[in-house]
DNA sequence: TTGCTCCTCACGTCACGTGAGGTGGC
DNA sequence: TTGCTCCTCACGTCACGTGAGGTGGC
């Protein structure tokens, strides 16, 4: 009267694979690491899973869905007959990690979508230049942590234009003007040079003023980025601005520094 | 006048690691697989990276951020001097995969949050029962694809209660009533039995009616689930309902089948 | 001479996938 | 006898991490 499947029913590995949607290899693996083993074997060595094994396997599969590792699952099954704190803690950790992960994914998604948009609208004429712009974005993100980028983005928000691109665009304009001054031989204490320096400062200040600490971090990050990658940044600016001839990036940077020093009284 | 870093400047592997934020081991790896190698070596065998190598490395790092594999990056760099279709296609694929990924994550996040909520409000008294409920949810999801679950959810939406749990709750009530009939020895053509059968059908129909094709898929899925996992499901129902004694799940299922057959004229 | 950087093996990671070569049960 | 299922090795995956043991340059 108890139905045809009592506690003495056994399952082959193939039957279990079908019922659970796992592969035979996966069941072999669980056996190897001792997570779920067949309680018995036939004379020929074939695995015979008991109702208890089956039971355990279903739990393993249920916990796998939450992204727990096999080792974590083993510890949950070890502890959870008494209490569920292990499970609770692991799930809480998992939740926090998923949140971080989800954030990263949505950011990345947005960036890729933006790039594809540009490629589709063929805003990018030159493959070389496109790849180079990507390099600069990734360089920037290496030195400016997410917190700093958000901070910069707040102060300089334009639809569809990232803070990185906006800063870059501003810098490029000023660098071009500074080079003109160098080529024209304008002295560092000339009013025109001093005016340039003021605008340079103004633009940089447009990104600042929210928090003393963050402003300092921005300056430090920018400095490190320049020091560590001077060669690459120079090359980029040179090609991006189409500069050729005697006056290079290093010269312009040196000039601006001298202008600034002259302005603050040497 | 060109600045102190000309095209003849060389970088050690350590300098490059610092500038890019990658590890030395990573640079070794890129060299091993031929993705970015040092153009030169010193007499002692130390890698000397040229400006060209540096350039390539920055591109690799930029593309890595988008989740492209090293092999994919290699193909982008191989093709992209001429055109960007390779990059475009890879990014488009990546975008689609990120969308799928994001969906899975948000679903999973929701489920874990729900479970943690229950654990925190200690709605779950018994660790064993909690794990068993998880098993059933995962069993259900193995047979009912996402599309089917969404379909069922639409018809039977209660706040905070998933379709799985709702269906389960309904089934349990009916199963309990059916067992009473079996124990009381009520014949299959008795009006009380026939009424039970009608309500059984009504509840199942509450989940249906949106689409012929989907209804059929639901029936097929439910049938396969039962056939493949009869032992496990029986055991679950027995313990969940606290059934003991002579009348088991198999008996109740058989009884309901006979009632249905009697109702439709054998 | 002492650190620090650099070198080349070479195994480990995580959860299996994918054959290779052979046996067992209907 | 023929399929189908089952078995045990054992290497491969992907992008490095992590020592092990040794050399080079200031």
XYZ file of C-alpha atoms (C1' of nucleotides) in Angstrom:
584
model
C 0.000 0.000 0.000
C 3.047 2.252 0.291
C 3.533 2.519 -3.456
C 6.138 0.692 -5.479
C 9.086 2.873 -4.456
C 10.191 2.154 -0.931
C 13.432 2.951 0.846
C 15.087 0.010 -0.925
C 14.841 1.568 -4.346
C 18.250 2.266 -5.972
C 19.131 4.581 -8.849
C 21.826 4.269 -11.492
C 23.975 7.269 -12.233
C 22.205 7.781 -15.550
C 18.772 7.847 -13.950
C 19.975 10.447 -11.484
C 21.505 12.554 -14.211
C 18.213 12.582 -16.088
C 16.164 13.443 -13.025
C 18.395 16.280 -11.892
C 19.504 17.675 -15.231
C 23.142 17.257 -14.220
C 25.646 15.341 -16.347
C 27.085 11.959 -15.465
C 30.499 13.586 -15.338
C 29.246 16.048 -12.755
C 28.001 13.187 -10.583
C 31.390 11.494 -10.979
C 32.999 14.734 -9.862
C 30.773 15.034 -6.792
C 31.719 11.477 -5.928
C 35.438 12.171 -6.388
C 35.417 15.093 -3.975
C 33.130 13.277 -1.560
C 30.243 15.694 -1.879
C 27.683 13.133 -3.013
C 28.727 9.487 -3.274
C 26.695 6.449 -4.148
C 25.964 4.515 -0.991
C 26.456 1.216 -2.778
C 28.085 -0.404 -5.798
C 27.039 -3.384 -7.886
C 29.422 -6.318 -8.316
C 30.544 -4.785 -11.585
C 31.405 -1.549 -9.776
C 28.409 0.418 -10.997
C 27.170 3.105 -8.612
C 23.842 2.490 -6.893
C 22.435 5.619 -5.334
C 20.113 5.240 -2.337
C 17.219 7.500 -1.347
C 19.565 9.223 1.124
C 22.096 9.976 -1.634
C 19.319 11.262 -3.840
C 18.149 13.494 -1.063
C 21.607 14.946 -0.574
C 22.070 15.501 -4.290
C 18.873 17.507 -4.553
C 20.094 19.759 -1.775
C 23.438 20.238 -3.456
C 21.748 21.222 -6.666
C 19.442 23.631 -4.873
C 22.373 25.349 -3.166
C 24.423 25.468 -6.376
C 21.773 27.680 -7.923
C 22.680 30.389 -5.455
C 26.254 30.420 -6.704
C 27.764 28.729 -3.676
C 30.988 26.816 -4.313
C 31.026 23.058 -3.817
C 33.144 23.528 -0.713
C 30.678 26.012 0.726
C 27.836 23.630 0.009
C 29.694 20.864 1.797
C 30.005 23.041 4.885
C 26.339 24.021 4.768
C 25.305 20.370 4.594
C 27.700 19.563 7.421
C 26.281 22.209 9.735
C 22.694 22.690 8.739
C 21.164 19.734 10.492
C 21.514 21.755 13.662
C 21.335 25.370 12.618
C 21.285 27.526 9.528
C 23.813 30.208 10.459
C 26.375 28.869 7.983
C 23.829 29.050 5.206
C 22.661 32.460 6.340
C 26.170 33.899 6.385
C 27.100 32.439 3.025
C 23.941 33.747 1.419
C 24.510 37.198 2.916
C 28.042 37.259 1.497
C 26.740 36.050 -1.827
C 24.130 38.804 -1.885
C 26.725 41.502 -1.257
C 28.951 40.118 -4.014
C 26.060 39.979 -6.439
C 25.321 43.636 -5.772
C 28.891 44.634 -6.555
C 28.859 42.420 -9.602
C 25.581 43.865 -10.834
C 26.953 47.374 -10.525
C 30.059 46.550 -12.505
C 27.999 44.882 -15.184
C 25.624 47.781 -15.636
C 28.525 50.247 -15.886
C 30.294 48.072 -18.394
C 27.083 47.588 -20.333
C 26.627 51.338 -20.575
C 30.174 51.892 -21.783
C 29.964 49.204 -24.417
C 26.612 50.493 -25.594
C 28.063 54.014 -25.907
C 31.024 52.731 -27.884
C 28.847 50.699 -30.212
C 26.686 53.751 -30.730
C 29.701 55.739 -31.820
C 30.931 52.966 -34.081
C 27.491 52.648 -35.679
C 27.162 56.358 -36.267
C 30.705 56.134 -37.637
C 31.781 59.046 -35.500
C 35.131 57.346 -35.504
C 36.881 57.723 -38.812
C 40.220 56.158 -37.982
C 40.582 52.701 -36.365
C 43.917 53.697 -34.899
C 42.519 56.749 -33.230
C 39.569 54.851 -31.853
C 41.763 52.255 -30.194
C 43.987 54.991 -28.847
C 41.035 56.732 -27.258
C 40.109 53.452 -25.590
C 43.653 53.249 -24.233
C 43.371 56.695 -22.697
C 40.054 55.879 -21.055
C 41.492 52.755 -19.493
C 44.626 54.616 -18.445
C 42.495 57.233 -16.782
C 40.424 54.621 -14.974
C 43.548 52.926 -13.675
C 44.554 56.031 -11.760
C 41.164 57.496 -10.936
C 39.254 55.093 -8.729
C 35.518 54.774 -9.204
C 34.847 57.186 -6.343
C 36.976 59.851 -7.971
C 35.381 59.342 -11.356
C 31.920 59.738 -9.881
C 33.092 62.896 -8.172
C 34.441 64.355 -11.399
C 31.352 63.303 -13.282
C 29.137 65.247 -10.889
C 30.912 68.510 -11.568
C 31.137 68.132 -15.275
C 28.073 66.316 -16.468
C 27.109 66.483 -20.094
C 24.651 64.077 -21.657
C 26.426 61.266 -23.452
C 29.890 62.575 -22.622
C 31.854 60.944 -19.824
C 33.937 62.987 -17.403
C 37.028 61.450 -18.932
C 36.183 62.648 -22.387
C 35.167 66.094 -21.165
C 38.420 66.646 -19.262
C 40.387 65.420 -22.215
C 38.633 67.776 -24.612
C 39.316 70.749 -22.337
C 42.927 69.852 -21.906
C 43.451 69.463 -25.599
C 42.181 72.967 -26.354
C 44.461 74.527 -23.769
C 47.464 72.489 -24.816
C 46.991 73.725 -28.362
C 46.884 77.347 -27.228
C 49.913 76.921 -25.010
C 51.858 75.543 -27.935
C 51.003 78.602 -30.004
C 52.479 80.767 -27.239
C 55.665 78.733 -27.210
C 56.027 78.920 -30.965
C 55.315 82.666 -30.956
C 58.011 83.057 -28.327
C 55.725 84.823 -25.877
C 57.572 85.325 -22.564
C 56.248 83.595 -19.476
C 55.350 86.886 -17.759
C 53.521 88.303 -20.761
C 49.839 89.078 -20.034
C 48.718 86.685 -22.770
C 50.612 83.824 -21.144
C 49.241 84.724 -17.737
C 45.707 84.811 -19.134
C 46.181 81.345 -20.591
C 47.355 80.131 -17.223
C 44.289 81.597 -15.539
C 41.941 79.828 -17.918
C 43.878 76.607 -17.459
C 43.377 76.898 -13.726
C 39.730 77.825 -14.135
C 39.008 74.716 -16.134
C 40.748 72.518 -13.626
C 38.812 74.225 -10.823
C 35.535 73.542 -12.587
C 36.147 69.930 -11.642
C 36.856 70.738 -8.046
C 35.392 72.392 -4.968
C 33.158 69.635 -3.619
C 35.507 68.136 -1.109
C 39.002 69.102 -0.007
C 40.053 65.488 0.433
C 38.752 64.390 -2.951
C 40.310 67.367 -4.703
C 43.636 66.371 -3.222
C 43.139 62.800 -4.404
C 42.366 64.018 -7.891
C 45.583 66.043 -7.976
C 47.621 63.119 -6.668
C 46.075 60.717 -9.181
C 46.689 63.092 -12.070
C 50.286 63.584 -10.993
C 50.994 59.847 -10.659
C 49.346 59.170 -13.983
C 51.562 61.734 -15.679
C 54.776 60.618 -13.989
C 54.228 56.922 -14.644
C 53.016 57.306 -18.200
C 54.676 60.419 -19.508
C 55.934 58.757 -22.650
C 52.575 57.293 -23.575
C 50.623 60.437 -22.768
C 53.035 62.619 -24.721
C 52.774 60.383 -27.724
C 49.012 60.389 -27.502
C 48.726 64.155 -27.217
C 51.174 64.650 -30.061
C 49.249 62.424 -32.428
C 45.825 63.506 -31.234
C 46.700 67.155 -31.768
C 48.577 66.419 -34.948
C 51.647 68.167 -33.645
C 54.808 67.928 -35.636
C 57.934 70.000 -35.716
C 60.182 71.254 -32.971
C 57.745 72.104 -30.154
C 56.643 68.926 -28.365
C 54.484 68.075 -25.383
C 57.383 68.199 -22.959
C 58.209 71.724 -24.089
C 54.638 72.891 -23.676
C 54.371 71.351 -20.226
C 57.611 73.011 -19.195
C 56.400 76.335 -20.540
C 53.118 76.207 -18.647
C 54.991 75.376 -15.464
C 57.227 78.390 -15.882
C 54.221 80.611 -16.618
C 52.573 79.445 -13.420
C 55.733 80.015 -11.379
C 56.117 83.497 -12.874
C 52.504 84.274 -11.948
C 52.872 83.288 -8.303
C 56.088 85.328 -8.002
C 58.621 82.805 -9.294
C 63.915 70.001 -27.696
C 61.847 66.814 -28.079
C 61.881 65.981 -24.369
C 64.014 63.358 -22.735
C 61.935 60.359 -23.811
C 62.475 59.567 -27.413
C 61.673 56.434 -29.374
C 64.825 54.821 -27.997
C 63.546 54.748 -24.435
C 63.150 51.201 -23.032
C 61.094 49.940 -20.078
C 61.766 47.085 -17.708
C 58.937 44.698 -16.934
C 58.628 46.182 -13.457
C 58.232 49.721 -14.753
C 55.520 48.548 -17.097
C 53.729 46.684 -14.349
C 53.673 49.839 -12.212
C 52.455 52.048 -15.024
C 49.670 49.726 -16.127
C 48.606 48.298 -12.794
C 49.120 44.772 -14.135
C 51.330 42.221 -12.368
C 54.711 41.059 -13.630
C 53.258 37.581 -13.905
C 50.540 38.888 -16.181
C 53.145 40.455 -18.452
C 55.047 37.155 -18.471
C 51.816 35.457 -19.471
C 51.145 37.896 -22.299
C 54.669 37.209 -23.513
C 54.219 33.427 -23.298
C 51.108 33.479 -25.473
C 52.620 36.052 -27.823
C 50.066 38.748 -27.104
C 52.579 41.368 -25.955
C 56.271 40.524 -26.048
C 59.266 42.663 -25.269
C 60.927 43.741 -28.463
C 64.388 43.319 -26.975
C 66.296 41.563 -24.229
C 69.389 42.639 -22.304
C 72.470 40.406 -22.286
C 71.236 38.963 -19.006
C 67.952 38.030 -20.627
C 65.888 40.792 -19.043
C 62.953 42.033 -21.102
C 63.273 45.529 -22.581
C 59.950 46.866 -23.788
C 59.978 49.432 -26.587
C 57.491 52.241 -27.173
C 55.721 50.003 -29.681
C 55.318 47.218 -27.103
C 54.047 49.747 -24.587
C 51.549 50.969 -27.093
C 50.254 47.472 -27.739
C 50.028 46.710 -24.047
C 47.862 49.755 -23.368
C 45.462 48.597 -26.043
C 45.305 45.118 -24.621
C 44.488 46.491 -21.209
C 41.825 48.780 -22.623
C 40.146 45.885 -24.421
C 40.402 43.589 -21.394
C 38.185 45.977 -19.472
C 35.327 45.088 -21.782
C 35.596 41.436 -20.823
C 37.102 40.261 -24.103
C 39.244 37.131 -23.883
C 42.945 37.357 -24.665
C 42.334 35.470 -27.882
C 39.616 37.879 -28.918
C 41.888 40.796 -28.161
C 44.588 39.244 -30.294
C 42.191 39.035 -33.213
C 41.016 42.623 -32.726
C 44.604 43.857 -32.759
C 45.331 41.735 -35.804
C 42.406 43.145 -37.796
C 41.829 46.618 -36.480
C 44.534 48.434 -38.309
C 42.306 48.208 -41.337
C 38.790 48.122 -40.004
C 36.885 47.797 -36.784
C 34.266 45.199 -37.692
C 35.942 42.547 -35.558
C 35.850 44.854 -32.576
C 32.302 45.890 -33.348
C 31.056 42.314 -33.558
C 32.834 41.220 -30.409
C 31.484 44.166 -28.466
C 27.966 43.506 -29.727
C 28.210 39.872 -28.608
C 29.605 40.993 -25.292
C 26.742 43.420 -24.812
C 24.156 40.720 -25.427
C 25.859 38.383 -22.985
C 26.051 41.085 -20.353
C 22.311 41.642 -20.666
C 21.583 37.977 -20.100
C 24.027 37.913 -17.248
C 22.499 40.996 -15.643
C 19.063 39.427 -15.793
C 20.205 36.241 -14.135
C 21.946 38.192 -11.440
C 18.984 40.342 -10.581
C 16.707 37.290 -10.381
C 19.155 35.471 -8.189
C 19.628 38.542 -6.049
C 15.901 38.758 -5.477
C 15.633 35.112 -4.522
C 18.514 35.269 -2.094
C 17.134 38.448 -0.542
C 13.755 36.747 -0.078
C 15.336 33.727 1.535
C 17.434 35.843 3.870
C 14.316 37.777 4.809
C 12.593 34.553 5.786
C 15.602 33.338 7.716
C 15.845 36.642 9.572
C 12.190 36.717 10.475
C 12.713 33.090 11.556
C 9.695 32.027 9.543
C 11.549 28.773 9.140
C 11.531 26.739 12.309
C 13.212 23.595 11.081
C 16.547 23.576 9.202
C 15.627 20.298 7.536
C 12.370 21.635 6.216
C 14.005 24.786 4.959
C 16.570 22.883 2.920
C 13.859 20.611 1.614
C 11.849 23.591 0.425
C 14.924 24.827 -1.418
C 15.205 21.436 -3.083
C 11.651 21.625 -4.301
C 12.127 25.086 -5.723
C 15.185 23.966 -7.645
C 13.427 20.817 -8.804
C 10.559 22.912 -10.086
C 12.882 25.259 -11.917
C 14.639 22.368 -13.595
C 11.441 21.322 -15.335
C 9.710 24.656 -15.756
C 11.805 26.894 -17.966
C 11.922 30.582 -17.220
C 9.265 31.318 -19.817
C 6.862 28.890 -18.179
C 7.541 30.255 -14.706
C 6.820 33.782 -15.857
C 3.605 32.537 -17.412
C 2.508 30.850 -14.211
C 3.525 33.851 -12.157
C 1.273 36.123 -14.204
C -1.806 34.080 -13.447
C -1.133 33.613 -9.808
C 0.627 36.667 -8.522
C 0.627 37.334 -4.815
C 3.021 39.785 -3.243
C 6.047 38.068 -1.816
C 4.888 34.611 -2.842
C 6.430 32.968 -5.882
C 4.351 30.941 -8.303
C 6.176 27.846 -7.138
C 5.178 28.363 -3.552
C 1.612 29.244 -4.450
C 1.104 26.138 -6.562
C 2.661 24.011 -3.901
C 0.397 25.413 -1.192
C -2.699 24.708 -3.288
C -1.625 21.201 -4.098
C -0.946 20.415 -0.489
C -4.437 21.424 0.613
C -6.061 19.262 -2.019
C -3.789 16.333 -1.368
C -4.757 16.449 2.275
C -8.468 16.412 1.415
C -8.028 13.596 -1.057
C -6.307 11.522 1.580
C -9.236 12.028 3.936
C -11.514 10.634 1.229
C -9.306 7.580 0.750
C -9.199 6.894 4.489
C -12.935 7.380 4.834
C -13.404 4.875 2.015
C -15.459 7.239 -0.109
C -16.109 5.627 -3.525
C -14.706 7.287 -6.606
C -18.158 8.097 -7.995
C -19.433 9.598 -4.756
C -20.482 13.274 -5.107
C -17.938 14.318 -2.447
C -15.134 12.744 -4.432
C -16.383 14.303 -7.638
C -16.557 17.720 -5.953
C -12.967 17.355 -4.816
C -11.956 16.520 -8.355
C -13.731 19.620 -9.664
C -11.914 21.883 -7.228
C -8.632 20.196 -8.121
C -9.264 20.959 -11.748
C -10.366 24.520 -10.956
C -7.144 25.278 -9.153
C -5.066 23.876 -11.974
C -7.094 25.927 -14.437
C -6.454 29.091 -12.442
C -2.907 28.789 -13.689
C -3.954 28.300 -17.248
C -5.909 29.892 -20.032
C -3.410 32.387 -21.388
C -2.030 30.362 -24.225
C -2.861 26.912 -25.569
C 0.758 26.133 -26.350
C 2.053 27.235 -22.976
C -0.682 25.359 -21.127
C 0.399 22.231 -22.944
C 4.016 22.853 -22.021
C 3.029 23.269 -18.390
C 1.218 19.930 -18.426
C 4.144 18.195 -20.093
C 6.634 19.692 -17.658
C 4.546 18.709 -14.654
C 4.190 15.182 -15.984
C 7.905 14.737 -16.651
C 8.758 16.161 -13.273
C 6.477 13.686 -11.577
C 7.631 10.680 -13.601
C 11.355 11.402 -13.181
C 11.187 12.307 -9.518
C 8.275 10.351 -8.122
C 10.273 8.980 -5.210
C 11.609 12.329 -4.140
C 8.298 14.125 -4.556
C 6.405 11.432 -2.667
C 8.840 11.606 0.192
C 8.604 15.375 0.278
C 4.826 15.444 0.276
C 4.671 12.755 2.939
C 6.947 14.623 5.286
C 5.591 18.065 4.481
C 2.048 16.889 5.200
C 3.139 14.822 8.152
C 1.471 11.758 6.723
C 2.055 8.494 8.441
C 0.205 5.236 8.433
C -1.135 3.133 5.600
C -2.345 5.692 3.029
C 0.620 7.135 1.124
C 1.089 9.583 -1.720
C 0.945 6.873 -4.367
C -2.425 5.732 -3.057
C -3.827 9.255 -3.092
C -2.576 9.893 -6.604
C -4.128 6.626 -7.771
C -7.410 7.525 -6.091
C -7.596 10.963 -7.712
C -6.916 9.391 -11.093
C -9.758 6.939 -10.649
C -12.067 9.727 -9.501
C -11.235 11.701 -12.625
C -11.785 8.695 -14.870
C -15.114 7.978 -13.170
C -16.152 11.606 -13.727
C -15.401 11.600 -17.436
C -17.339 8.367 -17.825
C -14.430 5.912 -17.193
C 78.017 42.568 0.668
C 73.062 43.612 0.771
C 68.551 44.467 -1.321
C 65.804 44.701 -5.082
C 64.615 43.233 -9.657
C 64.689 39.965 -12.926
C 64.750 35.103 -14.918
C 62.640 30.234 -15.958
C 60.215 26.227 -14.691
C 56.108 24.206 -12.932
C 52.221 23.181 -10.152
C 47.603 25.035 -8.545
C 42.998 27.177 -9.333
C 37.416 25.688 -10.087
C 33.980 22.709 -11.750
C 33.652 20.086 -14.626
C 34.164 18.752 -20.510
C 35.978 15.587 -23.442
C 37.935 11.838 -25.303
C 40.467 7.018 -24.683
C 40.043 2.343 -23.893
C 37.544 -1.182 -21.752
C 33.657 -3.891 -19.275
C 28.670 -5.183 -18.025
C 23.688 -6.247 -18.657
C 19.553 -6.785 -21.534
C 25.680 -10.301 -31.305
C 24.380 -5.490 -30.977
C 23.453 -1.192 -28.517
C 23.370 1.294 -24.526
C 25.142 2.235 -20.010
C 28.648 2.115 -17.029
C 33.651 2.209 -15.431
C 38.467 4.529 -14.588
C 42.232 7.295 -15.931
C 43.897 11.634 -17.534
C 44.488 15.771 -20.056
C 42.260 20.363 -21.145
C 39.910 24.769 -19.817
C 41.189 30.362 -18.730
C 44.092 33.850 -17.030
C 46.897 34.106 -14.354
C 48.724 33.223 -8.661
C 52.230 31.378 -6.120
C 56.222 29.551 -4.691
C 61.087 27.345 -5.883
C 65.647 28.109 -6.999
C 68.844 30.972 -9.177
C 71.102 35.202 -11.506
C 72.020 40.378 -12.436
C 72.877 45.324 -11.445
C 73.435 49.265 -8.238
